Amino acid sequence: MGKAESYLDEVLGAFPFGAPVVGAVRFGQGHINDTFVVHTQPEDRCCRRFILQRMSAAAFKHPDELMENIIGVTEYLGREIERSGGDRERETLRVIRPGNGEPYYTDRDGGAWRLYPFVEGTVCCQSAETPELFAASGRAFGHFQRLLQGYPAQTLHETIPHFHDTEDRLAKLRAAVRADKLGRSPECREEIAFVEERAADCSVALRALREGLLPLRVTHNDTKLNNVLMDQATGAGICIIDLDTVMPGLSINDFGDSIRFGANHSAEDETDLGKVNLDVGLFDVYTRAFLEGAGGTLTEAEIEYLPWGAKLMTLECGIRFLTDYLEGDVYFHINRERQNLDRCRTQFKLVRDMEEHWDELTEIVKKYR
Ligand code: ADP
Ligand code: GN1
Ligand code: MG
């Protein structure tokens, strides 16, 4: 499969844009899919934009199942949003089918492409520029989980098996270390040891799930700040995007992944670890907002385990970056060498910070129970 750009002519011709396409350029900062913004020029009105994506073949083995999930979830959300007087065109994604009526288009080399309207009047943030903005994202992700409370979970396909199975992620890291395909393991010795010291932690949430303490819910599973679009005028988190991993999962993981990415003031691939620090104030702000958004849907045990969600999602993400580095950067997009190793290091620095501030984190959570 070649570079996504080389298929654009073919793919643009397959979708009903309703007006001439005037351009398509790469867009956003996702690590997984190839995302383009498409500009069209209707005769009688201003430019209309679309989001065109080639779904990652490395991440998603069954695009048909993936799109069935997304269509099911977005239609359900659309109905829920309408029922409460919202605007479904702005508050959820909508899949636009190609001319052949399928849910997505398959290019000449088997690449799977989908199309959404661009949600206008929104911004997508890469870092929590203000506490208010971070709170708005927390409210939106909490609310998302609440909206999907009644969704028939058994109809959802597992788009990535064992996605947040931290025990399995640990096993995959160990296998990558053993194989050491590119001879990169010596430079990762400290990081590998860091994980081994925390091997038992990898079972904490899964054990609570197995013991029936934590319930399985329909969750987003990839709750980075840049997976929610904020209203440009009000700053409210209005549209949750990147629905590829909506599957049965743990609410604490949705909480935790947001903390991992947003409760600090550095980039995920920052090389100066002195700049990478957990912001406990932002943890507090997010906890409150997430619980507000979830509106009483979380159980006492789920709330109690929120700090574990934060620590485990951060540790797991570091493990995944490290595994990908050892395997030759085959999963996460990179734009420079060692980027996945740098990403791993920021995650482990944050895990350390969480451990150091553990009592404060548990106190914060208690405050909002
Ligand atoms: P990835 O899985 O690679 O992260 P995303 O679905 O998150 O892909 O899309 C990447 C980026 O594209 C998002 O972070 C956001 O900036 C932008 N984006 C995606 N969908 C839309 C949309 N419907 N409207 C506006 N921007 C969007
Ligand atoms: C990926 O798709 P994106 O960029 O929003 C990844 C997440 C990781 C994240 C790390 C499907 O998220 O699981 O936590 O990168 N998504 C998938 O930044 O693997
Ligand atoms: Mg994304």
CSV table of C-alpha atoms and ligand atoms in Angstrom, one decimal:
chain,number,residue,atom,x,y,z
A,1,MET,CA,0.0,0.0,0.0
A,2,GLY,CA,1.5,3.3,-1.0
A,3,LYS,CA,1.4,6.8,0.5
A,4,ALA,CA,-2.2,7.9,1.0
A,5,GLU,CA,-1.7,10.9,-1.3
A,6,SER,CA,-1.2,8.7,-4.3
A,7,TYR,CA,-4.8,7.4,-4.1
A,8,LEU,CA,-6.5,10.8,-3.7
A,9,ASP,CA,-7.6,11.2,-7.3
A,10,GLU,CA,-9.2,7.9,-7.3
A,11,VAL,CA,-10.8,8.3,-3.9
A,12,LEU,CA,-12.1,11.8,-4.4
A,13,GLY,CA,-13.9,10.6,-7.5
A,14,ALA,CA,-15.7,7.9,-5.5
A,15,PHE,CA,-17.6,10.2,-3.0
A,16,PRO,CA,-20.7,12.4,-3.8
A,17,PHE,CA,-19.4,15.8,-2.7
A,18,GLY,CA,-22.2,17.6,-4.4
A,19,ALA,CA,-19.9,20.3,-5.8
A,20,PRO,CA,-16.5,20.5,-7.4
A,21,VAL,CA,-13.5,19.6,-5.2
A,22,VAL,CA,-11.0,22.4,-5.1
A,23,GLY,CA,-8.3,20.7,-2.9
A,24,ALA,CA,-7.4,18.1,-0.4
A,25,VAL,CA,-4.6,18.4,2.2
A,26,ARG,CA,-3.3,16.5,5.1
A,27,PHE,CA,-5.0,17.5,8.4
A,28,GLY,CA,-4.8,17.1,12.1
A,29,GLN,CA,-2.3,15.4,14.4
A,30,GLY,CA,-3.7,11.9,14.8
A,31,HIS,CA,-1.2,9.1,15.1
A,32,ILE,CA,-3.3,6.4,13.4
A,33,ASN,CA,-5.3,7.3,10.3
A,34,ASP,CA,-4.4,9.3,7.2
A,35,THR,CA,-6.6,12.3,7.5
A,36,PHE,CA,-7.3,14.9,4.8
A,37,VAL,CA,-9.5,18.0,4.7
A,38,VAL,CA,-11.3,18.3,1.4
A,39,HIS,CA,-12.5,21.7,0.2
A,40,THR,CA,-15.4,21.9,-2.3
A,41,GLN,CA,-16.9,25.0,-4.0
A,42,PRO,CA,-20.6,24.9,-4.5
A,43,GLU,CA,-21.9,27.5,-7.0
A,44,ASP,CA,-24.3,29.3,-4.8
A,45,ARG,CA,-22.6,29.3,-1.4
A,46,CYS,CA,-19.3,29.4,0.3
A,47,CYS,CA,-16.8,26.5,0.5
A,48,ARG,CA,-17.9,23.3,2.2
A,49,ARG,CA,-15.3,21.1,3.9
A,50,PHE,CA,-15.1,17.4,4.6
A,51,ILE,CA,-12.9,15.1,6.5
A,52,LEU,CA,-11.6,12.2,4.4
A,53,GLN,CA,-9.7,9.4,6.1
A,54,ARG,CA,-7.9,6.3,5.1
A,55,MET,CA,-8.3,4.0,8.0
A,56,SER,CA,-5.1,2.5,9.3
A,57,ALA,CA,-4.6,-1.0,8.0
A,58,ALA,CA,-2.0,-1.7,10.7
A,59,ALA,CA,-4.5,-0.9,13.4
A,60,PHE,CA,-7.8,-2.1,12.0
A,61,LYS,CA,-8.0,-5.5,10.3
A,62,HIS,CA,-11.8,-5.4,9.7
A,63,PRO,CA,-12.9,-2.0,8.3
A,64,ASP,CA,-16.4,-3.4,7.6
A,65,GLU,CA,-16.9,-4.2,11.3
A,66,LEU,CA,-15.3,-0.9,12.3
A,67,MET,CA,-17.7,1.1,10.1
A,68,GLU,CA,-20.7,-0.9,11.3
A,69,ASN,CA,-19.8,0.2,14.8
A,70,ILE,CA,-19.4,3.8,13.8
A,71,ILE,CA,-22.6,4.0,11.9
A,72,GLY,CA,-24.5,2.3,14.7
A,73,VAL,CA,-23.0,4.6,17.4
A,74,THR,CA,-23.4,7.9,15.4
A,75,GLU,CA,-27.0,7.2,14.5
A,76,TYR,CA,-27.8,6.3,18.1
A,77,LEU,CA,-26.1,9.4,19.3
A,78,GLY,CA,-27.8,11.5,16.7
A,79,ARG,CA,-31.2,10.3,17.9
A,80,GLU,CA,-30.3,10.9,21.6
A,81,ILE,CA,-29.0,14.4,20.8
A,82,GLU,CA,-32.2,15.3,18.8
A,83,ARG,CA,-34.3,14.0,21.6
A,84,SER,CA,-32.7,16.4,24.0
A,85,GLY,CA,-33.0,19.3,21.6
A,86,GLY,CA,-29.4,19.3,20.4
A,87,ASP,CA,-28.0,19.8,16.9
A,88,ARG,CA,-26.9,16.4,15.6
A,89,GLU,CA,-25.0,17.8,12.7
A,90,ARG,CA,-22.6,19.5,15.1
A,91,GLU,CA,-22.7,17.3,18.1
A,92,THR,CA,-21.8,14.0,16.5
A,93,LEU,CA,-20.1,12.7,13.3
A,94,ARG,CA,-22.1,11.5,10.3
A,95,VAL,CA,-20.8,9.0,7.8
A,96,ILE,CA,-21.2,10.0,4.2
A,97,ARG,CA,-21.3,6.9,2.0
A,98,PRO,CA,-19.5,6.7,-1.3
A,99,GLY,CA,-21.5,6.6,-4.6
A,100,ASN,CA,-21.7,2.8,-4.5
A,101,GLY,CA,-23.7,2.9,-1.2
A,102,GLU,CA,-21.2,1.0,0.8
A,103,PRO,CA,-20.2,2.4,4.2
A,104,TYR,CA,-16.6,3.2,2.9
A,105,TYR,CA,-14.6,3.1,-0.3
A,106,THR,CA,-12.0,0.5,-1.0
A,107,ASP,CA,-9.1,1.8,-3.2
A,108,ARG,CA,-7.2,-0.2,-5.9
A,109,ASP,CA,-4.8,-1.6,-3.3
A,110,GLY,CA,-7.4,-2.5,-0.7
A,111,GLY,CA,-7.1,0.7,1.4
A,112,ALA,CA,-10.4,1.7,3.2
A,113,TRP,CA,-11.6,5.3,3.1
A,114,ARG,CA,-14.4,7.1,4.8
A,115,LEU,CA,-15.9,10.6,4.7
A,116,TYR,CA,-17.5,12.9,7.3
A,117,PRO,CA,-18.7,16.4,7.1
A,118,PHE,CA,-16.2,18.8,8.7
A,119,VAL,CA,-17.7,20.1,11.9
A,120,GLU,CA,-17.4,23.8,11.4
A,121,GLY,CA,-17.1,26.5,14.1
A,122,THR,CA,-15.0,24.2,16.3
A,123,VAL,CA,-11.4,24.0,17.4
A,124,CYS,CA,-9.3,21.0,18.1
A,125,CYS,CA,-6.6,21.5,20.9
A,126,GLN,CA,-3.4,19.7,21.3
A,127,SER,CA,-2.9,20.8,24.9
A,128,ALA,CA,-5.0,22.1,27.8
A,129,GLU,CA,-4.3,25.7,27.2
A,130,THR,CA,-6.7,26.7,30.1
A,131,PRO,CA,-8.2,24.7,33.0
A,132,GLU,CA,-11.7,25.7,31.6
A,133,LEU,CA,-10.9,24.1,28.3
A,134,PHE,CA,-9.7,20.9,30.0
A,135,ALA,CA,-12.8,20.8,32.1
A,136,ALA,CA,-15.0,21.3,29.0
A,137,SER,CA,-13.3,18.2,27.4
A,138,GLY,CA,-13.9,16.2,30.6
A,139,ARG,CA,-17.6,17.2,30.7
A,140,ALA,CA,-17.9,16.1,27.0
A,141,PHE,CA,-16.3,12.7,27.6
A,142,GLY,CA,-18.3,12.1,30.7
A,143,HIS,CA,-21.5,13.0,28.9
A,144,PHE,CA,-20.5,10.8,25.9
A,145,GLN,CA,-20.4,7.8,28.2
A,146,ARG,CA,-23.7,8.7,29.7
A,147,LEU,CA,-25.3,9.1,26.3
A,148,LEU,CA,-24.2,5.6,25.4
A,149,GLN,CA,-25.4,4.0,28.6
A,150,GLY,CA,-28.3,2.4,26.9
A,151,TYR,CA,-26.4,1.3,23.7
A,152,PRO,CA,-26.6,-2.4,23.0
A,153,ALA,CA,-23.0,-3.3,23.9
A,154,GLN,CA,-23.3,-6.8,22.5
A,155,THR,CA,-23.7,-5.5,19.0
A,156,LEU,CA,-20.3,-3.8,19.0
A,157,HIS,CA,-17.4,-5.5,17.3
A,158,GLU,CA,-14.0,-5.5,19.0
A,159,THR,CA,-12.2,-3.3,16.5
A,160,ILE,CA,-8.8,-3.9,18.1
A,161,PRO,CA,-8.7,-7.1,20.2
A,162,HIS,CA,-7.2,-6.7,23.7
A,163,PHE,CA,-7.0,-2.9,23.2
A,164,HIS,CA,-6.8,-1.9,26.8
A,165,ASP,CA,-5.8,-5.3,28.1
A,166,THR,CA,-2.7,-4.1,30.0
A,167,GLU,CA,-1.6,-7.6,30.8
A,168,ASP,CA,-1.6,-8.4,27.1
A,169,ARG,CA,0.3,-5.2,26.4
A,170,LEU,CA,2.9,-6.3,28.9
A,171,ALA,CA,3.2,-9.7,27.2
A,172,LYS,CA,3.6,-8.1,23.8
A,173,LEU,CA,6.4,-5.8,25.1
A,174,ARG,CA,8.2,-8.9,26.5
A,175,ALA,CA,7.9,-10.6,23.2
A,176,ALA,CA,9.2,-7.6,21.4
A,177,VAL,CA,12.2,-7.4,23.8
A,178,ARG,CA,12.9,-11.1,23.2
A,179,ALA,CA,12.7,-10.7,19.4
A,180,ASP,CA,14.6,-7.4,19.4
A,181,LYS,CA,14.2,-7.2,15.7
A,182,LEU,CA,16.2,-4.1,15.2
A,183,GLY,CA,18.7,-4.4,18.0
A,184,ARG,CA,17.1,-1.4,19.8
A,185,SER,CA,16.7,-3.1,23.2
A,186,PRO,CA,20.0,-2.0,24.8
A,187,GLU,CA,19.1,1.7,24.6
A,188,CYS,CA,15.7,0.9,26.2
A,189,ARG,CA,17.1,-1.0,29.2
A,190,GLU,CA,15.9,1.5,31.8
A,191,GLU,CA,12.5,1.7,30.2
A,192,ILE,CA,12.1,-2.1,30.1
A,193,ALA,CA,13.2,-2.2,33.8
A,194,PHE,CA,10.7,0.5,34.7
A,195,VAL,CA,7.9,-1.6,33.3
A,196,GLU,CA,9.1,-4.9,34.9
A,197,GLU,CA,9.0,-3.1,38.3
A,198,ARG,CA,5.4,-2.4,37.7
A,199,ALA,CA,4.4,-5.7,36.1
A,200,ALA,CA,1.9,-6.4,39.0
A,201,ASP,CA,0.2,-3.1,38.4
A,202,CYS,CA,-0.8,-4.2,34.9
A,203,SER,CA,-3.4,-6.5,36.5
A,204,VAL,CA,-5.1,-4.1,38.9
A,205,ALA,CA,-8.0,-2.9,36.8
A,206,LEU,CA,-8.4,-6.2,35.0
A,207,ARG,CA,-8.6,-8.0,38.3
A,208,ALA,CA,-11.3,-5.6,39.5
A,209,LEU,CA,-13.2,-6.3,36.3
A,210,ARG,CA,-12.9,-10.1,36.7
A,211,GLU,CA,-14.0,-9.8,40.3
A,212,GLY,CA,-17.1,-7.9,39.2
A,213,LEU,CA,-16.0,-4.7,41.1
A,214,LEU,CA,-15.8,-2.6,37.9
A,215,PRO,CA,-18.5,-2.9,35.3
A,216,LEU,CA,-18.0,-3.2,31.5
A,217,ARG,CA,-19.6,-0.2,29.7
A,218,VAL,CA,-19.7,1.2,26.2
A,219,THR,CA,-16.6,3.5,26.3
A,220,HIS,CA,-14.6,5.6,23.8
A,221,ASN,CA,-11.2,4.2,24.7
A,222,ASP,CA,-9.1,7.0,23.1
A,223,THR,CA,-10.1,10.1,25.0
A,224,LYS,CA,-7.2,12.4,24.1
A,225,LEU,CA,-8.0,16.1,24.2
A,226,ASN,CA,-7.6,16.3,20.4
A,227,ASN,CA,-10.5,13.7,20.0
A,228,VAL,CA,-13.1,16.3,21.1
A,229,LEU,CA,-14.0,19.3,19.1
A,230,MET,CA,-14.6,22.5,21.1
A,231,ASP,CA,-17.1,25.2,20.1
A,232,GLN,CA,-15.2,28.1,18.8
A,233,ALA,CA,-17.6,30.6,20.4
A,234,THR,CA,-18.4,29.1,23.7
A,235,GLY,CA,-15.4,26.8,24.4
A,236,ALA,CA,-17.8,23.9,25.2
A,237,GLY,CA,-16.8,20.4,24.2
A,238,ILE,CA,-19.4,19.6,21.6
A,239,CYS,CA,-18.4,16.8,19.3
A,240,ILE,CA,-16.6,13.6,20.3
A,241,ILE,CA,-14.6,12.3,17.3
A,242,ASP,CA,-12.3,9.4,16.5
A,243,LEU,CA,-14.9,6.7,17.3
A,244,ASP,CA,-12.7,3.8,15.9
A,245,THR,CA,-12.3,2.3,19.4
A,246,VAL,CA,-15.8,2.7,20.8
A,247,MET,CA,-16.2,-0.8,22.4
A,248,PRO,CA,-17.1,-2.3,25.7
A,249,GLY,CA,-14.5,-1.1,28.2
A,250,LEU,CA,-13.8,0.5,31.5
A,251,SER,CA,-15.0,4.0,32.4
A,252,ILE,CA,-11.7,4.5,34.4
A,253,ASN,CA,-9.8,4.1,31.2
A,254,ASP,CA,-11.7,6.9,29.5
A,255,PHE,CA,-10.9,9.1,32.4
A,256,GLY,CA,-7.3,7.9,32.6
A,257,ASP,CA,-6.4,8.4,29.0
A,258,SER,CA,-7.6,12.0,29.2
A,259,ILE,CA,-5.4,12.6,32.2
A,260,ARG,CA,-2.4,11.0,30.6
A,261,PHE,CA,-2.6,13.3,27.6
A,262,GLY,CA,-4.0,16.5,29.1
A,263,ALA,CA,-3.0,16.9,32.7
A,264,ASN,CA,0.4,18.3,32.0
A,265,HIS,CA,2.0,21.1,30.0
A,266,SER,CA,4.2,19.3,27.6
A,267,ALA,CA,3.9,17.5,24.3
A,268,GLU,CA,3.6,13.8,24.2
A,269,ASP,CA,7.0,13.5,22.5
A,270,GLU,CA,8.8,16.2,24.6
A,271,THR,CA,12.5,15.3,24.8
A,272,ASP,CA,13.3,17.5,27.9
A,273,LEU,CA,11.7,15.4,30.7
A,274,GLY,CA,12.2,18.3,33.1
A,275,LYS,CA,9.3,19.9,31.4
A,276,VAL,CA,7.1,16.8,31.8
A,277,ASN,CA,5.1,17.1,35.0
A,278,LEU,CA,1.7,15.9,36.2
A,279,ASP,CA,-0.4,19.0,37.0
A,280,VAL,CA,-2.5,17.9,40.0
A,281,GLY,CA,-4.7,21.0,39.7
A,282,LEU,CA,-5.7,19.8,36.2
A,283,PHE,CA,-6.3,16.4,37.5
A,284,ASP,CA,-8.8,18.0,40.0
A,285,VAL,CA,-10.5,20.1,37.3
A,286,TYR,CA,-10.9,17.1,35.0
A,287,THR,CA,-12.2,14.7,37.7
A,288,ARG,CA,-14.9,17.1,38.7
A,289,ALA,CA,-16.0,17.8,35.1
A,290,PHE,CA,-15.9,14.2,34.0
A,291,LEU,CA,-18.1,13.2,36.9
A,292,GLU,CA,-20.4,16.1,36.2
A,293,GLY,CA,-20.7,15.0,32.6
A,294,ALA,CA,-21.3,11.4,33.5
A,295,GLY,CA,-24.1,12.6,35.7
A,296,GLY,CA,-24.3,9.9,38.3
A,297,THR,CA,-23.7,6.9,36.0
A,298,LEU,CA,-20.4,5.9,37.7
A,299,THR,CA,-20.5,3.5,40.7
A,300,GLU,CA,-18.6,4.2,43.9
A,301,ALA,CA,-16.0,1.6,43.0
A,302,GLU,CA,-15.4,3.2,39.6
A,303,ILE,CA,-14.9,6.6,41.2
A,304,GLU,CA,-12.5,5.1,43.7
A,305,TYR,CA,-10.5,3.5,40.9
A,306,LEU,CA,-10.1,6.7,38.8
A,307,PRO,CA,-6.5,7.3,39.9
A,308,TRP,CA,-5.7,3.8,38.8
A,309,GLY,CA,-7.3,4.6,35.4
A,310,ALA,CA,-4.9,7.5,35.1
A,311,LYS,CA,-1.8,5.5,36.1
A,312,LEU,CA,-2.6,2.4,34.0
A,313,MET,CA,-3.5,4.3,30.8
A,314,THR,CA,-0.3,6.2,31.1
A,315,LEU,CA,1.8,3.1,31.9
A,316,GLU,CA,0.1,1.1,29.1
A,317,CYS,CA,0.5,3.9,26.5
A,318,GLY,CA,4.2,4.0,27.4
A,319,ILE,CA,4.4,0.3,27.0
A,320,ARG,CA,2.8,0.5,23.6
A,321,PHE,CA,5.1,3.3,22.4
A,322,LEU,CA,8.1,1.2,23.6
A,323,THR,CA,6.9,-1.9,21.9
A,324,ASP,CA,6.4,-0.1,18.7
A,325,TYR,CA,9.9,1.4,18.9
A,326,LEU,CA,11.3,-2.1,19.4
A,327,GLU,CA,9.3,-3.4,16.5
A,328,GLY,CA,10.4,-0.7,14.1
A,329,ASP,CA,7.6,2.0,14.4
A,330,VAL,CA,5.0,0.0,12.6
A,331,TYR,CA,1.9,1.2,14.4
A,332,PHE,CA,2.1,4.9,15.5
A,333,HIS,CA,2.9,7.4,12.8
A,334,ILE,CA,6.3,9.1,13.4
A,335,ASN,CA,7.8,12.1,11.8
A,336,ARG,CA,11.3,11.8,13.3
A,337,GLU,CA,13.6,9.0,14.5
A,338,ARG,CA,13.2,7.8,18.1
A,339,GLN,CA,9.9,9.7,18.5
A,340,ASN,CA,8.2,6.6,19.9
A,341,LEU,CA,11.0,6.2,22.5
A,342,ASP,CA,10.6,9.8,23.5
A,343,ARG,CA,6.9,9.4,23.7
A,344,CYS,CA,7.4,6.3,26.0
A,345,ARG,CA,9.8,8.3,28.2
A,346,THR,CA,7.2,11.1,28.8
A,347,GLN,CA,4.6,8.6,29.7
A,348,PHE,CA,6.9,6.9,32.3
A,349,LYS,CA,7.8,10.3,33.7
A,350,LEU,CA,4.1,11.0,34.2
A,351,VAL,CA,3.6,7.6,35.8
A,352,ARG,CA,6.4,8.4,38.3
A,353,ASP,CA,4.7,11.7,39.1
A,354,MET,CA,1.4,10.0,39.6
A,355,GLU,CA,3.0,7.6,42.1
A,356,GLU,CA,4.6,10.5,43.9
A,357,HIS,CA,1.3,12.4,44.2
A,358,TRP,CA,-0.9,9.3,44.8
A,359,ASP,CA,-2.3,10.4,48.1
A,360,GLU,CA,-3.3,13.7,46.6
A,361,LEU,CA,-5.0,12.0,43.7
A,362,THR,CA,-7.0,9.7,45.9
A,363,GLU,CA,-8.0,12.7,48.1
A,364,ILE,CA,-9.3,14.6,45.1
A,365,VAL,CA,-11.3,11.7,43.9
A,366,LYS,CA,-12.8,11.3,47.4
A,367,LYS,CA,-13.9,14.9,47.4
A,368,TYR,CA,-16.1,14.3,44.4
A,369,ARG,CA,-17.5,10.9,45.4
B,1,ADP,P1,-6.6,9.5,14.3
B,1,ADP,O1,-7.3,8.2,14.7
B,1,ADP,O2,-5.5,9.4,13.4
B,1,ADP,O3,-6.3,10.3,15.6
B,1,ADP,P2,-8.9,11.3,14.1
B,1,ADP,O4,-10.2,10.7,13.6
B,1,ADP,O5,-8.8,11.7,15.5
B,1,ADP,O6,-7.8,10.3,13.5
B,1,ADP,O7,-8.7,12.6,13.2
B,1,ADP,C1,-7.5,13.3,13.2
B,1,ADP,C2,-7.8,14.8,13.4
B,1,ADP,O8,-8.7,15.3,12.3
B,1,ADP,C3,-8.5,15.2,14.6
B,1,ADP,O9,-7.7,15.3,15.8
B,1,ADP,C4,-9.2,16.5,14.3
B,1,ADP,O10,-8.3,17.6,14.3
B,1,ADP,C5,-9.6,16.3,12.8
B,1,ADP,N1,-10.9,15.8,12.6
B,1,ADP,C6,-11.4,14.6,12.5
B,1,ADP,N2,-12.7,14.5,12.2
B,1,ADP,C7,-13.1,15.8,12.1
B,1,ADP,C8,-14.4,16.4,11.8
B,1,ADP,N3,-15.5,15.7,11.5
B,1,ADP,N4,-14.4,17.8,11.7
B,1,ADP,C9,-13.3,18.5,12.0
B,1,ADP,N5,-12.1,18.0,12.3
B,1,ADP,C10,-12.0,16.7,12.3
B,2,GN1,C1,-3.6,6.9,19.1
B,2,GN1,O1,-5.7,7.9,17.0
B,2,GN1,P1,-5.1,8.8,18.0
B,2,GN1,O2,-3.9,9.5,17.6
B,2,GN1,O3,-6.2,9.7,18.6
B,2,GN1,C2,-4.0,5.6,19.7
B,2,GN1,C3,-4.3,5.7,21.2
B,2,GN1,C4,-3.1,6.2,21.9
B,2,GN1,C5,-2.7,7.5,21.3
B,2,GN1,C6,-1.4,8.0,21.9
B,2,GN1,C7,-6.5,3.4,17.8
B,2,GN1,O4,-4.7,7.8,19.3
B,2,GN1,O5,-4.7,4.4,21.7
B,2,GN1,O6,-3.4,6.4,23.3
B,2,GN1,O7,-2.5,7.4,19.9
B,2,GN1,N1,-5.2,5.1,18.9
B,2,GN1,C8,-5.3,3.8,18.5
B,2,GN1,O8,-1.3,9.4,21.5
B,2,GN1,O9,-4.4,3.0,18.7
B,3,MG,MG,-7.5,11.1,17.0
